[in-house]
Amino acid sequence: MITPKRTAPEPTVVRLPTYLQCLRRLEAAKVATVSSAELADLAGVTAAQFRKDLSYLGIRGRPGVGYDVQQLSASIAGALGLTGMHSILLVGAGRLGAALCAYPGFEQLGFRIAAAFDTDPAKIGQRLGNAEVHPAHELLKINARLGCRIGIVAVPATAAAGVVDEMVRAGIRWILNFAPTRVPAPEGTVVRDVDLTHELEVLSYYMTLACQGEASGQ
Amino acid sequence: MITPKRTAPEPTVVRLPTYLQCLRRLEAAKVATVSSAELADLAGVTAAQFRKDLSYLGIRGRPGVGYDVQQLSASIAGALGLTGMHSILLVGAGRLGAALCAYPGFEQLGFRIAAAFDTDPAKIGQRLGNAEVHPAHELLKINARLGCRIGIVAVPATAAAGVVDEMVRAGIRWILNFAPTRVPAPEGTVVRDVDLTHELEVLSYYMTLACQGEASGQ
DNA sequence: TAGATTGTTAATCGATTAACAATC
DNA sequence: TAGATTGTTAATCGATTAACAATC
């Protein structure tokens, strides 16, 4: 049996949240219909790319008319799995972890940080947003009850690999890693590394390039 | 006169910080020499890709030997412009802004958040890491003195575009945007959008995909 | 010299774009 | 019907990979 290709290319997947964001803004503005040209413009891509991206999801519009904003918004939200509430587990109740727990944007999209963990006894019992801070060694036990499948790592670099291992043992297979170190994804898991220092370094690269150009009269 | 291509492709630029991170770890471990195969393995890329990336920077190793760790580390740091200290200006002294100001990783790489800004009178005068929180309307005046060229936006979505405009007016042309909205980069500026909700949405996409597969016995 | 590894070329792969027949 | 816009095909573009002559 031939299995149809199930997943869109990663560049497409990464653009979907932007499309959804634009569509929700249009919904809020009571816009009923949008063409690929208009939405692509809002999202900063070409119309052809936008239509191609939708084709991977099997989403169709109406030739000559465009796309129904509410319907398209719901379809993309569906593809992203944004149905109901997803409970998330966070390890590392430092400043960044605390900021993430209090982040209002997550709740709006259906993500709730249900529990936080830390090794620092001073932090245990604190409340961060919805989450209470638990001792790190209770992760396995507590997630047996919560059943979170998405985890956020917000610990120092040295602790990251161990935390990922423990998460995987607890059944968490989709992980967002803010620790400033690459974590190789264990078999069958998806790890997205978000390294804030890397982003500044990339900016610094382009700044250096531009300033060398300046200096040499370019 | 033929101008040689000055910039590496973006995918290459984005990998450079990872290479540097691996090299610094090797330096700390007193490793003198590394082959492209070894480093590529640490960084999670292929050896050919690593060598190709270096070729864009004009960095050369020794055939039959490999690369001198210290020298290569310094070369990549140089390409990234990590020489001396870069002062950075931050707007938005909320939880995320405060976490960024206190982030130890920045200082180690030569980035210092020199001043923070907010519109909330209650926050003015607070100290976040090295930075003092100033009233937002003083940005232009204060940066005339500080001369920061890199800025970080950590305000709500509705305020982001205005903040970017003000930054550009103050001479800041390299911007890291944490506001949950795309900001079109004004002419001559580089804006990198880091949307934390987007990252969770992408994880959710892959989770949904995997769980559908499960359900249908895939 | 023999063995190892680079730097680069050419082949491959995959994503983006342009164009247009199909459709409302 | 005429005008507009989609969905998709084929062409283009650019990045990745494999292979190997050059080099230490």
PDB file of N, CA and C in Angstrom, chain A residues 102-146:
ATOM      1  N   ALA A 102       4.527  32.777  32.985  1.00  0.00           N
ATOM      2  CA  ALA A 102       3.594  33.896  33.075  1.00  0.00           C
ATOM      3  C   ALA A 102       3.217  34.443  31.700  1.00  0.00           C
ATOM      4  N   TYR A 103       3.770  33.868  30.649  1.00  0.00           N
ATOM      5  CA  TYR A 103       3.593  34.398  29.300  1.00  0.00           C
ATOM      6  C   TYR A 103       2.138  34.270  28.864  1.00  0.00           C
ATOM      7  N   PRO A 104       1.450  35.371  28.622  1.00  0.00           N
ATOM      8  CA  PRO A 104       0.027  35.286  28.312  1.00  0.00           C
ATOM      9  C   PRO A 104      -0.259  34.672  26.940  1.00  0.00           C
ATOM     10  N   GLY A 105       0.677  34.806  26.011  1.00  0.00           N
ATOM     11  CA  GLY A 105       0.470  34.303  24.659  1.00  0.00           C
ATOM     12  C   GLY A 105       0.228  32.804  24.582  1.00  0.00           C
ATOM     13  N   PHE A 106       0.825  32.048  25.492  1.00  0.00           N
ATOM     14  CA  PHE A 106       0.676  30.591  25.461  1.00  0.00           C
ATOM     15  C   PHE A 106      -0.776  30.183  25.699  1.00  0.00           C
ATOM     16  N   GLU A 107      -1.330  30.711  26.756  1.00  0.00           N
ATOM     17  CA  GLU A 107      -2.702  30.364  27.149  1.00  0.00           C
ATOM     18  C   GLU A 107      -3.682  30.619  26.005  1.00  0.00           C
ATOM     19  N   GLN A 108      -3.511  31.772  25.357  1.00  0.00           N
ATOM     20  CA  GLN A 108      -4.402  32.135  24.252  1.00  0.00           C
ATOM     21  C   GLN A 108      -4.403  31.124  23.127  1.00  0.00           C
ATOM     22  N   LEU A 109      -3.263  30.457  22.925  1.00  0.00           N
ATOM     23  CA  LEU A 109      -3.157  29.487  21.840  1.00  0.00           C
ATOM     24  C   LEU A 109      -3.510  28.090  22.296  1.00  0.00           C
ATOM     25  N   GLY A 110      -3.792  27.936  23.588  1.00  0.00           N
ATOM     26  CA  GLY A 110      -4.160  26.616  24.076  1.00  0.00           C
ATOM     27  C   GLY A 110      -3.007  25.851  24.696  1.00  0.00           C
ATOM     28  N   PHE A 111      -1.970  26.562  25.117  1.00  0.00           N
ATOM     29  CA  PHE A 111      -0.865  25.912  25.827  1.00  0.00           C
ATOM     30  C   PHE A 111      -0.873  26.382  27.282  1.00  0.00           C
ATOM     31  N   ARG A 112      -0.879  25.435  28.196  1.00  0.00           N
ATOM     32  CA  ARG A 112      -0.844  25.801  29.609  1.00  0.00           C
ATOM     33  C   ARG A 112       0.307  25.075  30.296  1.00  0.00           C
ATOM     34  N   ILE A 113       1.164  25.843  30.927  1.00  0.00           N
ATOM     35  CA  ILE A 113       2.255  25.218  31.682  1.00  0.00           C
ATOM     36  C   ILE A 113       1.659  24.734  32.998  1.00  0.00           C
ATOM     37  N   ALA A 114       1.550  23.402  33.099  1.00  0.00           N
ATOM     38  CA  ALA A 114       0.780  22.795  34.182  1.00  0.00           C
ATOM     39  C   ALA A 114       1.627  22.549  35.426  1.00  0.00           C
ATOM     40  N   ALA A 115       2.928  22.377  35.241  1.00  0.00           N
ATOM     41  CA  ALA A 115       3.791  22.135  36.395  1.00  0.00           C
ATOM     42  C   ALA A 115       5.208  22.561  36.063  1.00  0.00           C
ATOM     43  N   ALA A 116       5.912  23.061  37.076  1.00  0.00           N
ATOM     44  CA  ALA A 116       7.306  23.460  36.901  1.00  0.00           C
ATOM     45  C   ALA A 116       8.169  22.656  37.871  1.00  0.00           C
ATOM     46  N   PHE A 117       9.447  22.495  37.528  1.00  0.00           N
ATOM     47  CA  PHE A 117      10.359  21.706  38.350  1.00  0.00           C
ATOM     48  C   PHE A 117      11.681  22.432  38.495  1.00  0.00           C
ATOM     49  N   ASP A 118      12.305  22.259  39.674  1.00  0.00           N
ATOM     50  CA  ASP A 118      13.614  22.848  39.883  1.00  0.00           C
ATOM     51  C   ASP A 118      14.326  22.042  40.968  1.00  0.00           C
ATOM     52  N   THR A 119      15.647  22.145  40.976  1.00  0.00           N
ATOM     53  CA  THR A 119      16.397  21.445  42.036  1.00  0.00           C
ATOM     54  C   THR A 119      16.625  22.353  43.239  1.00  0.00           C
ATOM     55  N   ASP A 120      16.442  23.648  43.069  1.00  0.00           N
ATOM     56  CA  ASP A 120      16.703  24.606  44.150  1.00  0.00           C
ATOM     57  C   ASP A 120      15.589  24.554  45.203  1.00  0.00           C
ATOM     58  N   PRO A 121      15.919  24.117  46.447  1.00  0.00           N
ATOM     59  CA  PRO A 121      14.890  23.988  47.487  1.00  0.00           C
ATOM     60  C   PRO A 121      14.153  25.306  47.743  1.00  0.00           C
ATOM     61  N   ALA A 122      14.840  26.423  47.541  1.00  0.00           N
ATOM     62  CA  ALA A 122      14.215  27.722  47.794  1.00  0.00           C
ATOM     63  C   ALA A 122      13.053  27.981  46.834  1.00  0.00           C
ATOM     64  N   LYS A 123      13.066  27.313  45.705  1.00  0.00           N
ATOM     65  CA  LYS A 123      12.028  27.579  44.695  1.00  0.00           C
ATOM     66  C   LYS A 123      10.831  26.644  44.800  1.00  0.00           C
ATOM     67  N   ILE A 124      11.036  25.502  45.460  1.00  0.00           N
ATOM     68  CA  ILE A 124       9.969  24.514  45.565  1.00  0.00           C
ATOM     69  C   ILE A 124       8.753  25.129  46.275  1.00  0.00           C
ATOM     70  N   GLY A 125       7.574  24.884  45.726  1.00  0.00           N
ATOM     71  CA  GLY A 125       6.361  25.388  46.353  1.00  0.00           C
ATOM     72  C   GLY A 125       5.921  26.738  45.817  1.00  0.00           C
ATOM     73  N   GLN A 126       6.839  27.472  45.182  1.00  0.00           N
ATOM     74  CA  GLN A 126       6.450  28.743  44.548  1.00  0.00           C
ATOM     75  C   GLN A 126       5.392  28.504  43.487  1.00  0.00           C
ATOM     76  N   ARG A 127       4.613  29.550  43.239  1.00  0.00           N
ATOM     77  CA  ARG A 127       3.624  29.458  42.169  1.00  0.00           C
ATOM     78  C   ARG A 127       4.052  30.377  41.026  1.00  0.00           C
ATOM     79  N   LEU A 128       4.133  29.827  39.820  1.00  0.00           N
ATOM     80  CA  LEU A 128       4.497  30.613  38.630  1.00  0.00           C
ATOM     81  C   LEU A 128       3.359  30.494  37.636  1.00  0.00           C
ATOM     82  N   GLY A 129       2.567  31.545  37.491  1.00  0.00           N
ATOM     83  CA  GLY A 129       1.386  31.421  36.638  1.00  0.00           C
ATOM     84  C   GLY A 129       0.489  30.342  37.207  1.00  0.00           C
ATOM     85  N   ASN A 130       0.097  29.395  36.349  1.00  0.00           N
ATOM     86  CA  ASN A 130      -0.733  28.276  36.804  1.00  0.00           C
ATOM     87  C   ASN A 130       0.068  27.223  37.535  1.00  0.00           C
ATOM     88  N   ALA A 131       1.370  27.243  37.342  1.00  0.00           N
ATOM     89  CA  ALA A 131       2.190  26.106  37.761  1.00  0.00           C
ATOM     90  C   ALA A 131       2.747  26.277  39.163  1.00  0.00           C
ATOM     91  N   GLU A 132       2.847  25.161  39.858  1.00  0.00           N
ATOM     92  CA  GLU A 132       3.569  25.131  41.120  1.00  0.00           C
ATOM     93  C   GLU A 132       4.940  24.541  40.840  1.00  0.00           C
ATOM     94  N   VAL A 133       5.947  24.995  41.586  1.00  0.00           N
ATOM     95  CA  VAL A 133       7.294  24.456  41.391  1.00  0.00           C
ATOM     96  C   VAL A 133       7.486  23.229  42.271  1.00  0.00           C
ATOM     97  N   HIS A 134       7.819  22.114  41.642  1.00  0.00           N
ATOM     98  CA  HIS A 134       8.030  20.844  42.330  1.00  0.00           C
ATOM     99  C   HIS A 134       9.509  20.483  42.319  1.00  0.00           C
ATOM    100  N   PRO A 135       9.917  19.595  43.247  1.00  0.00           N
ATOM    101  CA  PRO A 135      11.309  19.116  43.205  1.00  0.00           C
ATOM    102  C   PRO A 135      11.540  18.325  41.914  1.00  0.00           C
ATOM    103  N   ALA A 136      12.700  18.513  41.316  1.00  0.00           N
ATOM    104  CA  ALA A 136      12.986  17.914  40.012  1.00  0.00           C
ATOM    105  C   ALA A 136      12.828  16.394  40.033  1.00  0.00           C
ATOM    106  N   HIS A 137      13.142  15.768  41.177  1.00  0.00           N
ATOM    107  CA  HIS A 137      13.097  14.294  41.190  1.00  0.00           C
ATOM    108  C   HIS A 137      11.669  13.752  41.151  1.00  0.00           C
ATOM    109  N   GLU A 138      10.696  14.636  41.276  1.00  0.00           N
ATOM    110  CA  GLU A 138       9.307  14.158  41.221  1.00  0.00           C
ATOM    111  C   GLU A 138       8.703  14.221  39.815  1.00  0.00           C
ATOM    112  N   LEU A 139       9.518  14.599  38.847  1.00  0.00           N
ATOM    113  CA  LEU A 139       9.006  14.787  37.483  1.00  0.00           C
ATOM    114  C   LEU A 139       8.254  13.560  36.978  1.00  0.00           C
ATOM    115  N   LEU A 140       8.910  12.402  37.095  1.00  0.00           N
ATOM    116  CA  LEU A 140       8.336  11.160  36.570  1.00  0.00           C
ATOM    117  C   LEU A 140       6.991  10.881  37.238  1.00  0.00           C
ATOM    118  N   LYS A 141       6.991  10.983  38.552  1.00  0.00           N
ATOM    119  CA  LYS A 141       5.786  10.684  39.329  1.00  0.00           C
ATOM    120  C   LYS A 141       4.656  11.647  38.969  1.00  0.00           C
ATOM    121  N   ILE A 142       4.973  12.927  38.920  1.00  0.00           N
ATOM    122  CA  ILE A 142       3.920  13.911  38.671  1.00  0.00           C
ATOM    123  C   ILE A 142       3.406  13.837  37.241  1.00  0.00           C
ATOM    124  N   ASN A 143       4.286  13.545  36.294  1.00  0.00           N
ATOM    125  CA  ASN A 143       3.781  13.458  34.918  1.00  0.00           C
ATOM    126  C   ASN A 143       2.998  12.170  34.655  1.00  0.00           C
ATOM    127  N   ALA A 144       3.177  11.194  35.496  1.00  0.00           N
ATOM    128  CA  ALA A 144       2.334   9.996  35.382  1.00  0.00           C
ATOM    129  C   ALA A 144       0.870  10.404  35.569  1.00  0.00           C
ATOM    130  N   ARG A 145       0.663  11.400  36.414  1.00  0.00           N
ATOM    131  CA  ARG A 145      -0.686  11.917  36.646  1.00  0.00           C
ATOM    132  C   ARG A 145      -1.103  12.920  35.569  1.00  0.00           C
ATOM    133  N   LEU A 146      -0.198  13.884  35.245  1.00  0.00           N
ATOM    134  CA  LEU A 146      -0.565  14.955  34.310  1.00  0.00           C
ATOM    135  C   LEU A 146      -0.608  14.485  32.860  1.00  0.00           C
TER     136      LEU A 146
END
